[in-house]
Coordinates of C-alpha atoms in Angstrom, one line a residue:
M15 CA -23.5 17.5 15.9
L16 CA -26.8 18.0 13.9
T17 CA -27.4 16.7 10.4
T18 CA -30.4 18.2 8.6
R19 CA -31.9 18.3 5.1
I20 CA -33.6 21.6 5.8
M21 CA -31.4 24.7 5.2
D22 CA -33.7 26.8 7.4
V23 CA -33.0 24.5 10.3
A24 CA -29.2 25.0 9.7
E25 CA -29.6 28.7 9.5
F26 CA -31.8 28.9 12.6
C27 CA -29.0 27.0 14.6
K28 CA -26.4 29.2 13.2
F29 CA -28.3 32.4 14.2
H30 CA -29.1 31.2 17.7
S31 CA -25.7 29.8 18.7
L32 CA -22.0 29.8 17.7
V33 CA -22.1 26.9 15.3
H34 CA -20.6 26.3 11.9
V35 CA -22.8 25.2 9.0
H36 CA -21.1 22.7 6.7
E37 CA -23.2 22.0 3.6
V38 CA -22.4 18.5 2.2
Q39 CA -22.8 18.1 -1.6
S40 CA -25.2 15.1 -2.5
L41 CA -23.9 12.4 -4.8
P42 CA -25.6 11.5 -8.1
R43 CA -27.8 8.4 -7.7
D44 CA -25.4 6.0 -9.4
K45 CA -22.4 7.2 -7.3
A46 CA -24.5 7.0 -4.2
L47 CA -25.5 3.4 -5.0
E48 CA -21.9 2.5 -5.8
L49 CA -20.7 4.0 -2.5
L50 CA -23.4 2.0 -0.5
C51 CA -22.4 -1.3 -2.3
N52 CA -18.7 -0.7 -1.7
K53 CA -19.3 -0.3 2.1
A54 CA -22.1 -2.9 2.5
F55 CA -20.2 -5.6 0.6
Q56 CA -16.7 -4.6 1.5
F57 CA -16.0 -8.2 2.8
E58 CA -17.3 -9.8 -0.3
D59 CA -15.2 -10.9 -3.3
H60 CA -17.4 -8.8 -5.7
Q61 CA -18.6 -5.5 -4.2
Q62 CA -21.8 -5.6 -6.4
C63 CA -25.4 -5.4 -5.3
P64 CA -27.3 -8.7 -6.1
P65 CA -30.6 -8.3 -8.0
E66 CA -32.7 -9.2 -5.1
L67 CA -31.2 -6.4 -3.0
T68 CA -31.3 -3.6 -5.7
E69 CA -34.7 -2.2 -4.8
L70 CA -33.8 -2.0 -1.1
A71 CA -30.4 -0.4 -1.9
T72 CA -32.1 2.2 -4.1
Y73 CA -34.5 3.0 -1.4
I74 CA -31.7 3.5 1.1
V75 CA -29.7 5.9 -1.1
E76 CA -32.9 7.8 -1.9
K77 CA -33.7 8.3 1.8
C78 CA -30.0 9.4 2.4
E79 CA -30.5 11.9 -0.4
G80 CA -27.0 11.2 -1.7
L81 CA -25.3 12.4 1.6
P82 CA -21.9 10.4 1.7
L83 CA -21.7 10.4 5.5
A84 CA -25.2 8.9 5.9
I85 CA -24.6 6.4 3.1
V86 CA -21.3 5.3 4.6
A87 CA -22.8 4.9 8.1
I88 CA -25.7 2.7 6.9
G89 CA -23.4 0.8 4.6
G90 CA -21.1 0.0 7.5
V91 CA -24.1 -1.4 9.4
L92 CA -25.2 -3.5 6.3
S93 CA -21.6 -4.9 6.0
S94 CA -22.3 -7.2 9.0
K95 CA -25.7 -8.4 7.5
G96 CA -24.3 -10.1 4.4
K97 CA -26.9 -10.5 1.6
D98 CA -29.7 -11.6 3.9
I99 CA -32.7 -9.9 2.3
S100 CA -34.7 -10.1 5.6
Q101 CA -32.0 -8.1 7.5
W102 CA -31.9 -5.5 4.7
Q103 CA -35.7 -5.2 4.9
N104 CA -35.7 -4.9 8.6
L105 CA -33.2 -1.9 8.4
C106 CA -35.3 -0.3 5.7
N107 CA -38.3 -0.6 7.9
I108 CA -36.4 1.1 10.8
L109 CA -35.2 3.8 8.6
R110 CA -38.8 4.4 7.3
E111 CA -40.2 4.5 10.8
E112 CA -37.6 7.0 11.9
L113 CA -38.2 9.3 9.0
E114 CA -42.0 9.2 9.5
S115 CA -41.7 10.2 13.1
N116 CA -38.9 12.8 12.4
P117 CA -39.4 13.9 8.8
Q118 CA -37.1 17.0 9.0
L119 CA -34.0 15.3 10.5
V120 CA -32.0 12.5 9.0
V121 CA -29.8 12.0 12.1
V122 CA -29.8 13.6 15.5
A123 CA -27.0 11.7 17.3
K124 CA -24.7 12.2 20.2
F125 CA -21.6 11.5 18.2
K126 CA -19.4 12.3 21.2
L127 CA -19.8 8.6 22.2
V128 CA -18.6 7.3 18.8
K129 CA -15.3 5.3 19.1
M130 CA -14.9 4.2 15.5
I131 CA -15.5 5.9 12.1
D132 CA -14.6 4.3 8.8
L133 CA -15.1 6.7 5.8
E134 CA -12.9 4.7 3.3
G135 CA -13.7 5.6 -0.2
A136 CA -16.2 8.2 0.6
P137 CA -16.0 11.2 -1.8
L138 CA -15.1 13.7 0.9
H139 CA -13.1 16.9 0.1
S140 CA -13.2 18.4 3.6
L141 CA -14.3 17.7 7.2
P142 CA -16.1 20.1 9.5
E143 CA -14.2 21.5 12.5
E144 CA -16.7 19.7 14.7
F145 CA -14.9 16.4 14.0
G146 CA -12.3 17.5 16.6
H147 CA -15.0 17.4 19.3
L148 CA -15.4 13.6 19.1
F149 CA -13.5 13.1 22.3
N150 CA -14.0 9.3 22.6
L151 CA -13.0 8.6 19.0
R152 CA -10.4 5.7 18.9
Y153 CA -10.2 4.8 15.2
L154 CA -10.6 7.1 12.2
C155 CA -10.1 5.8 8.6
L156 CA -10.2 8.4 5.8
K157 CA -8.4 6.2 3.3
N158 CA -9.0 6.8 -0.5
T159 CA -10.8 10.1 0.1
K160 CA -10.2 13.4 -1.6
L161 CA -9.2 15.1 1.6
K162 CA -6.4 17.6 1.2
E163 CA -6.2 18.9 4.9
L164 CA -7.4 18.1 8.4
P165 CA -9.1 20.6 10.6
K166 CA -6.8 22.1 13.3
S167 CA -9.5 20.9 15.8
F168 CA -8.2 17.3 15.3
A169 CA -5.8 18.2 18.2
G170 CA -8.8 17.6 20.3
L171 CA -9.0 13.9 19.5
Q172 CA -7.1 13.0 22.6
N173 CA -8.2 9.4 22.7
L174 CA -7.5 8.7 19.0
E175 CA -5.3 5.6 18.5
T176 CA -5.4 5.1 14.8
L177 CA -5.5 7.7 12.0
D178 CA -5.5 6.2 8.5
L179 CA -5.1 8.6 5.6
R180 CA -3.5 6.2 3.0
Q181 CA -4.1 7.3 -0.6
S182 CA -5.7 10.6 0.4
Q183 CA -4.4 14.0 -0.7
V184 CA -3.2 15.1 2.8
R185 CA 0.4 16.2 2.6
E186 CA 1.0 17.7 6.0
I187 CA -0.1 17.8 9.7
S188 CA -0.7 21.4 10.6
F189 CA -2.4 20.8 14.0
E190 CA -0.5 20.0 17.2
L191 CA 0.1 16.3 16.7
N192 CA 1.8 15.8 20.1
R193 CA -1.5 16.4 21.8
L194 CA -2.7 13.0 20.6
Q195 CA -0.9 11.2 23.4
K196 CA -2.7 7.9 22.8
L197 CA -2.0 7.7 19.1
R198 CA -0.6 4.3 18.1
H199 CA -0.9 4.1 14.3
L200 CA -0.4 7.1 11.9
R201 CA -0.6 6.2 8.2
I202 CA -0.3 9.0 5.7
F203 CA 0.9 8.6 2.2
N204 CA -0.1 8.4 -1.4
E205 CA 1.5 6.2 -4.0
D206 CA 0.6 6.8 -7.7
Y207 CA 0.4 3.4 -9.4
S208 CA -0.7 4.9 -12.8
V209 CA 2.9 6.2 -13.5
D210 CA 6.2 4.5 -13.8
F211 CA 7.9 3.7 -10.6
S212 CA 10.0 6.6 -9.4
M213 CA 11.0 8.4 -6.2
A214 CA 8.2 10.9 -6.8
S215 CA 5.5 8.3 -7.0
L216 CA 5.5 7.8 -3.3
R217 CA 4.6 10.9 -1.3
G218 CA 4.8 11.0 2.5
F219 CA 3.7 13.9 4.9
K220 CA 5.2 16.7 6.7
I221 CA 4.9 17.4 10.4
H222 CA 4.9 20.9 11.8
G223 CA 6.0 20.9 15.4
G224 CA 7.1 18.2 17.8
Y225 CA 6.0 14.7 17.8
G226 CA 8.6 13.0 20.0
S227 CA 6.3 12.8 23.0
L228 CA 4.0 10.2 21.3
Q229 CA 5.5 7.3 23.3
D230 CA 2.6 4.9 22.3
L231 CA 3.2 5.3 18.6
Q232 CA 3.8 2.0 16.9
T233 CA 3.3 2.8 13.2
L234 CA 4.6 5.9 11.4
N235 CA 4.3 5.9 7.6
Y236 CA 5.6 7.8 5.6
L237 CA 7.5 10.7 7.2
E238 CA 9.2 13.2 4.9
A239 CA 12.7 13.8 6.4
D240 CA 13.9 16.8 4.4
H241 CA 12.4 19.6 6.5
G242 CA 13.0 20.7 10.0
V243 CA 16.3 20.4 11.8
N244 CA 14.8 18.5 14.8
L245 CA 12.6 16.2 12.8
L246 CA 15.0 13.1 13.1
I247 CA 16.0 14.2 16.6
D248 CA 12.4 13.7 17.6
L249 CA 12.3 10.3 15.9
R250 CA 14.9 9.0 18.5
K251 CA 12.3 9.4 21.2
L252 CA 9.8 6.9 19.5
T253 CA 11.4 3.8 20.9
N254 CA 8.2 1.7 20.7
L255 CA 7.9 2.0 16.9
K256 CA 7.2 -1.3 15.1
K257 CA 6.7 0.1 11.6
L258 CA 8.6 3.1 10.2
G259 CA 8.5 4.7 6.7
V260 CA 10.7 7.6 5.8
T261 CA 10.8 9.4 2.5
K262 CA 13.1 12.2 1.1
L263 CA 16.1 11.1 3.3
T264 CA 19.2 13.1 2.4
R265 CA 22.8 11.6 2.6
E266 CA 23.5 14.1 5.4
N267 CA 20.6 12.9 7.4
G268 CA 21.5 9.2 7.1
K269 CA 23.4 9.2 10.4
D270 CA 20.5 10.8 12.4
L271 CA 18.1 8.2 11.1
C272 CA 20.5 5.3 11.9
I273 CA 20.8 6.6 15.6
A274 CA 17.0 6.7 15.8
V275 CA 16.5 3.2 14.4
E276 CA 19.1 1.7 16.7
K277 CA 17.0 2.8 19.7
M278 CA 13.8 1.1 18.3
K279 CA 14.4 -2.4 19.7
Q280 CA 10.8 -3.5 18.7
L281 CA 11.0 -2.3 15.0
E282 CA 9.7 -4.9 12.6
Y283 CA 9.2 -3.0 9.3
L284 CA 11.5 -0.3 7.9
N285 CA 11.0 1.4 4.5
V286 CA 13.6 4.2 3.6
C287 CA 13.4 6.3 0.4
S288 CA 16.0 8.8 -0.7
T289 CA 15.3 12.3 -2.2
S290 CA 16.4 11.1 -5.7
V291 CA 18.3 8.6 -7.7
D292 CA 21.4 10.8 -7.2
D293 CA 21.3 11.1 -3.4
V294 CA 23.0 8.2 -1.8
L295 CA 21.4 6.4 1.2
D296 CA 24.2 6.3 3.7
L297 CA 23.0 3.9 6.4
Q298 CA 26.3 2.4 7.7
F299 CA 26.0 3.9 11.2
I300 CA 24.1 1.1 13.0
S301 CA 26.2 -1.3 15.1
S302 CA 23.3 -3.0 16.9
P303 CA 20.1 -3.3 14.6
P304 CA 16.7 -4.2 15.9
Q305 CA 16.6 -8.1 15.9
S306 CA 12.8 -8.0 15.4
L307 CA 13.1 -6.5 11.9
W308 CA 11.6 -8.8 9.3
H309 CA 10.9 -6.4 6.4
L310 CA 13.5 -4.0 4.9
T311 CA 12.9 -1.7 1.9
L312 CA 15.7 0.6 0.7
R313 CA 14.8 3.0 -2.2
G314 CA 17.8 4.9 -3.5
P315 CA 21.6 4.5 -4.4
L316 CA 23.7 2.4 -2.1
Q317 CA 27.5 2.5 -2.3
K318 CA 27.3 -0.8 -0.6
L319 CA 24.7 -2.8 1.5
P320 CA 24.9 -1.8 5.1
D321 CA 27.1 -4.1 7.1
W322 CA 24.4 -4.6 9.8
I323 CA 22.1 -6.5 7.4
R324 CA 24.3 -9.6 8.0
A325 CA 23.1 -9.6 11.6
L326 CA 19.3 -9.6 10.8
Q327 CA 18.6 -13.3 11.0
N328 CA 14.9 -12.8 11.3
L329 CA 14.7 -10.8 8.1
T330 CA 12.2 -12.4 5.7
T331 CA 11.6 -9.7 3.1
I332 CA 14.1 -7.3 1.3
V333 CA 13.2 -4.8 -1.3
L334 CA 16.0 -2.9 -3.0
D335 CA 15.2 -0.2 -5.6
W336 CA 17.8 2.0 -7.6
S337 CA 20.6 0.5 -5.4
G338 CA 23.1 0.2 -8.2
L339 CA 25.0 -2.6 -6.5
A340 CA 27.7 -4.8 -7.7
D341 CA 27.7 -8.6 -7.6
D342 CA 29.9 -8.9 -4.4
S343 CA 27.4 -6.8 -2.5
L344 CA 24.6 -9.2 -3.1
R345 CA 26.6 -12.0 -1.5
V346 CA 25.6 -10.6 1.9
L347 CA 22.1 -11.7 1.3
E348 CA 22.8 -15.3 0.4
D349 CA 23.3 -16.5 4.0
L350 CA 20.3 -14.8 5.6
L351 CA 18.7 -17.8 7.2
N352 CA 15.0 -16.8 6.9
L353 CA 15.0 -14.6 3.9
S354 CA 11.9 -15.7 1.8
S355 CA 11.2 -12.7 -0.4
L356 CA 13.7 -10.6 -2.4
C357 CA 12.9 -7.9 -4.9
L358 CA 15.6 -6.1 -7.0
R359 CA 14.5 -3.2 -9.2
Q360 CA 17.3 -1.2 -10.8
A361 CA 19.4 -2.5 -7.8
Y362 CA 22.1 -4.3 -9.7
D363 CA 24.4 -2.9 -12.4
G364 CA 26.3 -6.1 -13.4
Q365 CA 25.9 -8.1 -16.7
D366 CA 25.9 -11.4 -15.0
L367 CA 24.1 -12.7 -11.9
H368 CA 25.2 -15.9 -10.3
F369 CA 23.2 -17.9 -7.7
K370 CA 25.6 -20.2 -6.2
E371 CA 25.0 -23.7 -4.7
G372 CA 23.7 -23.5 -1.2
G373 CA 22.6 -19.8 -1.5
F374 CA 19.1 -18.5 -0.6
Q375 CA 17.9 -21.7 1.1
K376 CA 14.5 -20.4 2.1
L377 CA 13.8 -17.9 -0.6
K378 CA 10.3 -18.4 -2.1
L379 CA 9.9 -15.3 -4.1
L380 CA 12.4 -13.6 -6.4
K381 CA 11.9 -10.5 -8.5
L382 CA 14.5 -9.2 -10.9
L383 CA 13.0 -6.0 -12.5
E384 CA 14.6 -3.3 -14.7
L385 CA 18.2 -4.6 -14.2
K386 CA 19.1 -2.8 -17.4
E387 CA 22.6 -4.2 -17.8
L388 CA 21.7 -7.8 -17.0
K389 CA 22.4 -10.2 -19.9
M390 CA 22.8 -13.6 -18.2
V391 CA 21.4 -15.3 -15.0
M392 CA 23.0 -18.5 -13.8
I393 CA 21.4 -20.7 -11.2
C394 CA 23.5 -23.6 -9.9
K395 CA 22.0 -26.8 -8.7
G396 CA 21.2 -26.6 -5.0
A397 CA 20.6 -22.9 -5.2
L398 CA 17.1 -21.4 -4.4
P399 CA 15.7 -24.9 -3.6
L400 CA 12.4 -23.6 -2.2
L401 CA 11.7 -20.9 -4.9
E402 CA 8.0 -20.8 -5.8
N403 CA 7.6 -17.5 -7.6
L404 CA 10.1 -16.0 -10.1
H405 CA 9.5 -12.6 -11.7
I406 CA 11.8 -11.3 -14.4
G407 CA 11.6 -7.9 -16.2
C408 CA 15.0 -7.3 -17.8
S409 CA 15.2 -6.0 -21.4
Q410 CA 18.7 -7.1 -22.2
L411 CA 18.1 -10.7 -21.0
M412 CA 18.0 -12.8 -24.2
E413 CA 17.5 -16.2 -22.6
V414 CA 15.7 -17.7 -19.6
P415 CA 18.1 -18.2 -16.6
S416 CA 20.5 -21.1 -17.0
G417 CA 19.6 -23.7 -14.4
I418 CA 16.0 -22.8 -14.0
Q419 CA 15.2 -26.4 -14.7
Y420 CA 16.7 -27.2 -11.2
L421 CA 14.0 -25.1 -9.5
R422 CA 11.6 -28.1 -9.0
M423 CA 9.5 -26.2 -6.5
L424 CA 8.7 -23.3 -9.0
E425 CA 5.0 -22.8 -9.3
N426 CA 4.8 -19.4 -11.1
L427 CA 7.0 -17.6 -13.7
E428 CA 6.2 -14.0 -14.5
L429 CA 7.9 -12.3 -17.5
Y430 CA 7.5 -8.5 -17.8
D431 CA 8.2 -6.8 -21.1
M432 CA 10.8 -9.3 -22.0
P433 CA 12.5 -9.4 -25.6
K434 CA 10.5 -11.1 -28.3
E435 CA 13.5 -13.4 -28.9
L436 CA 13.3 -14.8 -25.3
I437 CA 9.6 -15.4 -25.5
E438 CA 10.1 -17.4 -28.7
T439 CA 12.6 -19.8 -27.1
L440 CA 9.9 -20.7 -24.5
L441 CA 6.9 -21.4 -26.7
P442 CA 5.4 -24.9 -26.4
H443 CA 6.2 -27.3 -29.2
C444 CA 8.7 -25.0 -31.0
G445 CA 10.7 -23.1 -28.4
K446 CA 14.3 -24.4 -28.1
N447 CA 14.3 -23.8 -24.3
N448 CA 10.8 -24.9 -23.5
W449 CA 12.1 -28.1 -21.9
M450 CA 13.8 -25.8 -19.3
I451 CA 10.5 -24.4 -18.0
A452 CA 8.1 -27.4 -18.8
H453 CA 7.8 -28.2 -15.1
V454 CA 6.4 -24.8 -14.1
P455 CA 2.7 -25.0 -13.9
V456 CA 1.9 -21.4 -14.5
I457 CA 3.7 -19.0 -16.8
W458 CA 2.5 -15.4 -17.4
V459 CA 3.7 -13.0 -20.1
N460 CA 2.9 -9.4 -19.0
I461 CA 2.8 -6.6 -21.5
K462 CA 3.0 -2.9 -20.3
L463 CA 0.0 -0.8 -20.7
Q464 CA 0.6 2.5 -18.8
G465 CA 2.7 3.2 -15.7
R466 CA 3.0 0.0 -13.7
L467 CA -0.1 -1.6 -15.2
H468 CA 0.3 -4.6 -17.4
D469 CA -2.0 -7.0 -19.4
S470 CA -1.3 -10.7 -18.8
Y471 CA -1.3 -13.6 -21.1
T472 CA -0.6 -17.3 -20.5
L473 CA 2.5 -18.6 -22.4
Q474 CA 0.3 -21.5 -23.7
S475 CA -2.1 -19.1 -25.4
L476 CA 0.7 -17.4 -27.5
K477 CA 1.6 -18.2 -31.1
M478 CA 4.8 -17.3 -32.8
S479 CA 3.0 -14.9 -35.2
E480 CA 1.3 -13.1 -32.4
I481 CA 4.2 -12.2 -30.2
A482 CA 5.1 -9.0 -31.9
T483 CA 1.4 -7.8 -32.2
T484 CA -0.8 -6.1 -29.7
T485 CA -3.7 -8.5 -30.3
M486 CA -2.4 -11.4 -28.4
P487 CA -5.2 -13.6 -26.9
R488 CA -5.7 -12.6 -23.3
M489 CA -6.3 -15.0 -20.5
R490 CA -7.8 -12.5 -18.1
R491 CA -6.6 -12.5 -14.4
G492 CA -6.8 -8.8 -13.9
R493 CA -4.0 -6.2 -14.4
L494 CA -0.8 -6.6 -12.3
G495 CA 1.8 -4.0 -11.6
F496 CA 5.5 -4.1 -10.8
G497 CA 4.5 -2.8 -7.3
Q498 CA 2.6 -6.0 -6.4
W499 CA 3.2 -9.4 -4.9
P500 CA 1.6 -12.4 -6.7
N501 CA -1.5 -12.1 -4.5
G502 CA -2.0 -8.5 -5.7
S503 CA -1.1 -6.7 -2.5
K504 CA 1.3 -3.8 -2.8
Y505 CA 4.8 -4.1 -1.5
G506 CA 5.7 -0.4 -1.6
G507 CA 3.9 0.8 1.5
N508 CA 1.7 0.0 4.4

C-alpha cells in the first residue's frame, strides 16, 4: 500500500501496474485537530488538547494535511504518551526528519505486517479494496464511522479475530464471511439514541451466504433473523458463542432460535428483539438453558415469561421491553438468587405492582419505565433489601411507591417525566411525602428533551412555582437517556 500527497505519483503507479487509486478527502483544520485529540486523549476524562500541546498538535495535523488515516495512526501512537510535552516534541521531530528526507511521501509502509487497526470515530465513508490484503490483521475497529459497506476483498482477512462496526452505517455482509475462520467477535449494529425507544431504533445486519463454519465465533451482535431460510439453521452450529444478539425475530422463527440457543452451553449474554410490538416472542422451546447465562434482554410481546428462566440461577441482569406481562408472570423473577439488575419498559400492563416480603433479595438496580397503566407500587418491608438505584418513569403514578422508606440501602432515585403532582409531594420542607425519601442521598428529576435525552435537576434545587415551567435550575450532570445505566453505559447493546 502506498500513501502519497502527489497525484502524479498515484497516476504513475496506476499507469505502470494494476493498482487502484483511492483519493482520500482532507479534513478541515478544526475537524482534523478534533480527530487527533479524540485519538490521542482517548483514555483521558476530557478529550481536549491542553494549551501547552496545542502548537505541537497543530503542527501534526498540518503535516498530515488533514488525511484521516494518517491522523488516526499518529493519534494512536500519542495515546500511550499521555500529556508529556517531551514525548510529543520527540514524535514531531521524528515526523519532521522523515518528511525532510522523503518530502513526497507521507507513509511508505509494509502494512501487510499490521495486526491491529483502530479507526474509531474517523470520518471514513469507504475503504479501499486493498484493505483485504492485510493478511496478518487480527483486530479491526471501524466503530462510529460513516461506512455503509465493506469491500468484498475483506474475505481475504483470514487471520481476523475481531471486527467492530458498532454505530456504523453497515447493514449487511456481502462478502464470504465463512472464509474468516479465525473470527471470534463480530459486532455490527446501530442504535439511534436521538429518537424515542422503539423496535426500529436498533438495527442489526444481514448475512448473505453461510456462516455456520465459524466455529471460533464467540460474539455475534446483532443478526437480523427475518431473511434466509437457513439463517437460524446455521446458528445452531455456533456452539462456542458467548454473546448473541438477534433482531427481527418472527414468531414462526422462535423455535429455531431456541434450538440454537440450547446448543450454546457457554452462552453468557442473550439479546432478542421481535420484528414489531405486535409480533409475539415465542421462546418456550428450551428445556435445558445455558447455565452460564448472566444477561437476558427480551424486546417484544410475551404471552408469558419463558418457563426456563426459573432455571437460570446465574442470571444477574434482565431487561424486558414491550412484554405486556401480568403480575403473576413477574413472580417468576422474585426467586432468582443472583438477580441484581431488572429493567421493565412497557413490560407490565397491570395497575398495581406489589413487591412482597423476601422477594428480590439481591436486586441493586430496578427500572420501571413507561408502564402506562401503573397507578400504584407497593413495597413490603423485607423486599428489595439491597436496592441501591431506583428509576421510575410512569405517567399515571401519582405517588412515590408505598414502602420506599424501607429501602435503607437506596442511594439514588431517578424520576423521569413524572406527574407534577407527584413531584410536589416530594419537595423538601413542603412535600407531604418527603419523609418517605428523606434517607435517599441523591434524587434526580429528569425532564425529556428529545428522543431518549433528558435534562436533569436535583430535587433539592426545585421550588413549587418552578415545577411546571421549563426554566428549572439545572444541576448539570450531563444528559441521561432511558437506554443507560446510572454510570452512563448503554444497556441496549454490546
